[in-house]
Short mmCIF file of C-alpha atoms in Angstrom, two decimals:
data_model
loop_
_atom_site.label_atom_id
_atom_site.label_comp_id
_atom_site.label_asym_id
_atom_site.label_seq_id
_atom_site.Cartn_x
_atom_site.Cartn_y
_atom_site.Cartn_z
CA MET A 245 -12.83 15.19 1.06
CA VAL A 246 -11.78 12.74 3.77
CA PHE A 247 -9.22 10.08 2.85
CA ARG A 248 -8.22 7.56 5.55
CA TRP A 249 -5.41 5.06 5.03
CA ASP A 250 -6.66 1.47 4.98
CA GLY A 251 -3.96 -1.03 3.99
CA GLY A 252 -4.11 -2.41 0.48
CA PHE A 253 -3.99 -5.13 -2.15
CA ILE A 254 -1.22 -7.29 -3.53
CA MET A 255 -2.04 -8.02 -7.15
CA VAL A 256 -1.54 -11.46 -8.76
CA SER A 257 -2.37 -12.75 -12.23
CA TRP A 258 -5.67 -14.60 -12.55
CA ASP A 259 -4.16 -17.82 -13.88
CA ARG A 260 -1.52 -18.07 -11.14
CA PHE A 261 -3.63 -16.90 -8.22
CA GLU A 262 -3.29 -20.15 -6.25
CA ASP A 263 0.49 -20.17 -6.80
CA GLY A 264 0.66 -16.61 -5.48
CA LEU A 265 -1.42 -17.49 -2.43
CA ASN A 266 0.89 -20.40 -1.66
CA TRP A 267 3.98 -18.18 -2.08
CA TYR A 268 2.83 -15.60 0.47
CA THR A 269 1.72 -18.14 3.05
CA GLU A 270 4.90 -20.21 2.72
CA HIS A 271 7.56 -17.52 2.47
CA LEU A 272 6.12 -14.67 4.54
CA GLY A 273 4.37 -16.70 7.21
CA TRP A 274 0.84 -15.38 6.57
CA THR A 275 -2.43 -17.29 7.13
CA CYS A 276 -5.29 -17.39 4.63
CA LEU A 277 -8.54 -16.51 6.43
CA ASP A 278 -10.82 -16.87 3.40
CA GLN A 279 -10.80 -17.01 -0.37
CA VAL A 280 -13.61 -15.80 -2.67
CA VAL A 281 -14.45 -15.00 -6.27
CA SER A 282 -16.13 -11.60 -6.05
CA PRO A 283 -17.82 -9.40 -8.69
CA VAL A 284 -14.42 -7.72 -9.17
CA GLY A 285 -12.34 -10.90 -9.30
CA LYS A 286 -10.49 -13.34 -7.07
CA LYS A 287 -9.59 -12.33 -3.52
CA ALA A 288 -7.83 -14.01 -0.61
CA PHE A 289 -7.58 -12.43 2.84
CA LEU A 290 -4.21 -12.98 4.47
CA LYS A 291 -3.74 -12.47 8.21
CA MET A 292 -0.31 -11.32 9.28
CA PRO A 293 0.94 -12.69 12.62
CA ARG A 294 1.07 -9.49 14.64
CA LEU A 295 -1.02 -6.82 12.95
CA GLY A 296 -3.32 -6.52 9.98
CA VAL A 297 -4.93 -8.33 7.07
CA VAL A 298 -3.80 -7.78 3.50
CA THR A 299 -5.87 -8.80 0.47
CA LEU A 300 -4.44 -10.77 -2.42
CA LYS A 301 -6.34 -9.65 -5.53
CA SER A 302 -6.34 -10.86 -9.14
CA PHE A 303 -5.66 -8.57 -12.07
CA GLU A 304 -8.78 -8.11 -14.28
CA ALA A 305 -9.16 -7.20 -17.94
CA ASP A 306 -12.73 -5.90 -17.47
CA PHE A 307 -11.89 -3.04 -15.11
CA GLU A 308 -9.43 -0.21 -15.81
CA HIS A 309 -8.64 -0.12 -12.10
CA PHE A 310 -7.43 -3.74 -12.12
CA LYS A 311 -5.78 -4.07 -15.53
CA SER A 312 -2.21 -5.32 -15.79
CA ASP A 313 -1.28 -2.88 -18.54
CA SER A 314 2.16 -1.79 -17.30
CA SER A 315 5.00 -3.45 -15.42
CA PHE A 316 6.28 -0.14 -14.00
CA GLU A 317 6.04 -0.44 -10.20
CA GLY A 318 6.60 3.27 -9.59
CA HIS A 319 7.79 4.85 -6.38
CA THR A 320 5.05 4.14 -3.84
CA ARG A 321 6.02 1.57 -1.22
CA VAL A 322 3.63 0.02 1.30
CA GLY A 323 5.49 -0.57 4.55
CA PHE A 324 5.43 -4.04 6.11
CA GLU A 325 7.09 -4.94 9.39
CA VAL A 326 10.03 -7.30 9.77
CA VAL A 327 11.01 -8.24 13.33
CA ASN A 328 13.87 -10.74 13.05
CA LEU A 329 16.03 -9.00 10.48
CA LYS A 330 19.09 -11.26 10.26
CA GLU A 331 17.07 -14.47 10.29
CA THR A 332 14.68 -13.12 7.65
CA LEU A 333 17.46 -12.04 5.31
CA ALA A 334 19.15 -15.41 5.76
CA TYR A 335 15.89 -17.19 4.89
CA PHE A 336 15.44 -15.19 1.68
CA LYS A 337 19.03 -15.87 0.66
CA LYS A 338 18.56 -19.60 1.26
CA GLU A 339 15.33 -19.63 -0.78
CA GLY A 340 16.81 -17.57 -3.62
CA ILE A 341 14.37 -14.68 -3.08
CA LYS A 342 15.80 -11.39 -4.33
CA VAL A 343 16.07 -8.47 -1.89
CA SER A 344 17.53 -4.96 -2.18
CA GLU A 345 20.29 -3.38 -0.13
CA LEU A 346 19.43 -2.03 3.33
CA THR A 347 18.64 1.68 3.59
CA GLU A 348 18.19 3.79 6.73
CA LEU A 349 15.07 5.93 7.07
CA PRO A 350 14.81 9.24 9.00
CA THR A 351 13.29 7.21 11.84
CA GLY A 352 16.58 5.32 12.15
CA GLN A 353 14.84 2.13 11.02
CA LEU A 354 16.40 -0.11 8.40
CA SER A 355 14.38 -0.97 5.31
CA PHE A 356 14.72 -3.17 2.25
CA ASP A 357 12.61 -4.38 -0.66
CA ILE A 358 11.60 -8.00 -1.25
CA PHE A 359 10.87 -8.97 -4.84
CA GLY A 360 8.01 -11.35 -4.27
CA PHE A 361 5.71 -13.46 -6.40
CA GLU A 362 5.63 -12.21 -10.01
CA ASN A 363 8.22 -9.61 -8.93
CA ALA A 364 5.84 -7.68 -6.67
CA ARG A 365 7.83 -5.22 -4.56
CA ILE A 366 7.19 -5.68 -0.83
CA THR A 367 8.93 -3.12 1.38
CA ALA A 368 10.04 -4.32 4.81
CA VAL A 369 10.83 -1.97 7.71
CA HIS A 370 12.66 -3.32 10.75
CA ASN A 371 11.02 -3.10 14.18
CA PRO A 372 13.87 -3.98 16.58
CA SER A 373 11.66 -3.61 19.68
CA LEU A 374 10.07 -7.01 18.94
CA GLU A 375 13.26 -8.87 18.03
CA GLY A 376 12.94 -12.58 18.86
CA GLN A 377 9.15 -12.69 18.62
CA PHE A 378 7.18 -14.42 15.83
CA PRO A 379 10.09 -16.73 14.88
CA GLU A 380 8.10 -18.53 12.16
CA ALA A 381 7.11 -15.35 10.27
CA ARG A 382 9.19 -13.21 7.95
CA ILE A 383 6.72 -10.31 7.69
CA THR A 384 4.70 -9.78 10.86
CA GLY A 385 2.30 -6.95 9.98
CA PHE A 386 1.98 -3.44 8.63
CA SER A 387 4.84 -1.17 9.65
CA ASP A 388 4.49 2.11 11.51
CA VAL A 389 6.11 3.50 8.35
CA ASN A 390 2.87 2.86 6.48
CA VAL A 391 3.68 4.34 3.07
CA ARG A 392 6.81 5.72 1.39
CA ILE A 393 6.29 7.83 -1.74
CA GLY A 394 9.17 8.81 -4.02
CA VAL A 395 8.87 12.30 -5.53
CA ARG A 396 10.98 14.86 -7.41
CA ASP A 397 10.37 17.77 -5.03
CA VAL A 398 9.46 16.97 -1.42
CA GLU A 399 8.17 20.44 -0.52
CA GLU A 400 5.95 20.71 -3.60
CA ALA A 401 4.63 17.18 -3.10
CA ALA A 402 3.86 17.82 0.58
CA VAL A 403 1.68 20.80 -0.36
CA TRP A 404 -0.09 18.73 -3.03
CA TYR A 405 -0.91 15.89 -0.62
CA GLN A 406 -2.22 18.31 1.98
CA GLU A 407 -4.44 20.09 -0.54
CA ASN A 408 -5.76 17.03 -2.38
CA LEU A 409 -5.88 14.25 0.24
CA GLY A 410 -6.12 16.32 3.40
CA LEU A 411 -3.00 14.78 4.90
CA LYS A 412 -1.56 16.31 8.05
CA PHE A 413 1.96 17.77 7.74
CA LEU A 414 4.35 17.00 10.61
CA LYS A 415 7.94 17.72 9.62
CA GLN A 416 10.29 18.19 6.68
CA TYR A 417 13.86 16.86 6.74
CA GLY A 418 15.73 19.22 4.44
CA SER A 419 15.04 18.49 0.79
CA ASP A 420 15.10 14.71 1.24
CA TYR A 421 12.06 13.72 3.35
CA ALA A 422 8.72 14.98 4.63
CA HIS A 423 6.58 13.27 7.25
CA LEU A 424 2.81 13.45 6.83
CA GLN A 425 -0.04 11.57 8.46
CA ALA A 426 -3.47 10.27 7.51
CA GLU A 427 -6.23 9.07 9.79
CA ASP A 428 -6.46 5.29 10.07
CA ALA A 429 -9.65 3.92 8.50
CA TYR A 430 -10.10 0.85 10.71
CA ASP A 431 -9.90 2.79 13.97
CA TRP A 432 -12.32 5.42 12.73
CA ILE A 433 -14.85 3.01 11.17
CA GLN A 434 -14.80 0.20 13.75
CA LEU A 435 -13.85 2.00 16.97
CA SER A 436 -14.86 5.63 16.30
CA GLU A 437 -11.35 6.64 17.34
CA VAL A 438 -8.76 8.79 15.58
CA PHE A 439 -5.38 7.13 15.10
CA TYR A 440 -2.81 8.39 12.62
CA ASP A 441 -0.83 6.42 10.04
CA ASN A 442 2.51 7.66 8.73
CA ILE A 443 3.09 8.73 5.14
CA TRP A 444 6.68 9.57 4.14
CA LEU A 445 7.63 11.55 1.04
CA GLU A 446 11.20 10.99 -0.10
CA ARG A 447 13.19 12.67 -2.86
CA ILE A 448 14.39 10.36 -5.63
CA GLU A 449 16.93 11.42 -8.21
CA ASP A 450 17.64 10.03 -11.69
CA ALA A 451 14.40 8.05 -11.83
CA SER A 452 11.53 7.69 -14.27
CA PHE A 453 8.32 9.38 -13.13
CA GLU A 454 5.81 7.93 -15.57
CA LYS A 455 2.41 6.83 -14.34
CA ALA A 456 2.81 3.68 -12.26
CA ASN A 457 0.86 0.44 -12.02
CA PRO A 458 2.26 -1.21 -8.88
CA SER A 459 1.48 -4.77 -7.83
CA VAL A 460 1.54 -3.82 -4.13
CA ARG A 461 -1.08 -1.09 -3.75
CA SER A 462 -1.78 1.30 -0.93
CA TYR A 463 -5.46 2.24 -0.51
CA PHE A 464 -7.29 5.17 1.05
CA ASP A 465 -10.85 4.67 2.27
CA VAL A 466 -13.81 6.91 1.47
CA ARG A 467 -17.13 6.07 3.09
CA PRO A 468 -19.91 4.92 0.70
CA GLU A 469 -22.12 7.97 1.34
CA LEU A 470 -19.22 10.24 0.26
CA PHE A 471 -17.89 8.11 -2.58
CA PHE A 472 -19.49 9.79 -5.61
CA GLU A 473 -19.16 13.28 -4.13
CA THR A 474 -15.42 12.68 -3.62
CA TYR A 475 -15.04 11.23 -7.11
CA ASN A 476 -16.75 14.26 -8.68
CA GLN A 477 -14.65 16.69 -6.64
CA LEU A 478 -11.47 15.02 -7.93
CA LYS A 479 -12.78 15.34 -11.50
CA ALA A 480 -13.59 19.02 -10.92
CA LYS A 481 -9.98 19.53 -9.78
CA GLY A 482 -8.73 18.05 -13.04
CA LEU A 483 -7.15 15.01 -11.35
CA GLU A 484 -8.71 12.57 -13.85
CA PRO A 485 -9.83 9.65 -11.66
CA SER A 486 -10.16 6.31 -13.44
CA GLU A 487 -13.46 4.66 -14.17
CA ILE A 488 -15.11 3.13 -11.10
CA ALA A 489 -14.81 -0.60 -10.51
CA GLY A 490 -17.64 -2.14 -8.48
CA ASN A 491 -20.54 -0.34 -6.82
CA PRO A 492 -20.31 1.47 -3.46
CA ASN A 493 -24.07 1.17 -2.95
CA THR A 494 -24.06 -2.63 -2.99
CA GLY A 495 -20.55 -3.65 -1.96
CA TRP A 496 -16.94 -2.85 -2.79
CA ALA A 497 -15.94 -0.07 -5.19
CA GLY A 498 -12.65 1.53 -6.16
CA PHE A 499 -10.80 3.86 -8.50
CA HIS A 500 -7.43 5.57 -8.78
CA PHE A 501 -5.76 8.83 -9.77
CA PHE A 502 -2.16 10.09 -9.86
CA ASP A 503 -0.04 12.62 -8.00
CA LEU A 504 2.36 15.16 -9.56
CA ASP A 505 5.03 12.47 -10.06
CA GLY A 506 2.89 9.66 -11.49
CA ASN A 507 2.44 7.85 -8.17
CA ARG A 508 -0.82 5.98 -8.18
CA ILE A 509 -3.31 6.83 -5.41
CA ASN A 510 -5.93 4.12 -4.92
CA VAL A 511 -9.31 4.74 -3.30
CA TRP A 512 -11.84 2.17 -2.18
CA SER A 513 -15.16 2.03 -0.37
CA TYR A 514 -17.12 -0.77 1.29
CA SER A 515 -19.87 -1.25 3.85
CA ALA A 516 -18.56 -1.34 7.41
#
């Protein structure tokens, strides 16, 4: 099984989709490239100023994969880049947008959570090397800390992610953090190059570890010709993937399963 990291969705309710689109363009400084109603619901493609496109996606009652059946965000954080830290925090304070306290990651980078439209948790990671650039944007792209996953036992989780997603292990920082990598989907699909994205496991204490249904969702890509084979291999391992939304033979398709700690792992496939 080959899983490559490929960005993700930010989920918004169907009825307030336009309000959500306006929130992200106004407050984060993103640009809407296109907006469609697809066979799996509403989508808007938002270009970030420096790097990457993120998809705004509506919740759907017809597909298990897109149902809004729990408000528990869980412990998986997609990493977005903030360049001008002080100015961005000042803007959120002025606009009354809730943010968490700053934390320092093993990389030395500062990070905080933004509670966005409909309380979606957007995780910002500071990139001080670009300070002063992109003055009109609060979030400039995907971070080089691509995903942070909260777990009970870092060592056990690292083994699980290597065995079940094929992630590459780099380093463990005591019992608190482990650094893993996944191939980047865009570079492999579009450029036939191997570039690695960074997945961080971090130990969380005194937290609930029920199955999560986050609004901000990290996705791994599986190529269409391997989609059903991968799905069946996950079932054979007892990982209980959800029903499939969409059709990989004709367009977009996706499903999800869960890790040892209830963190939701989303998988999608589409024609290149």
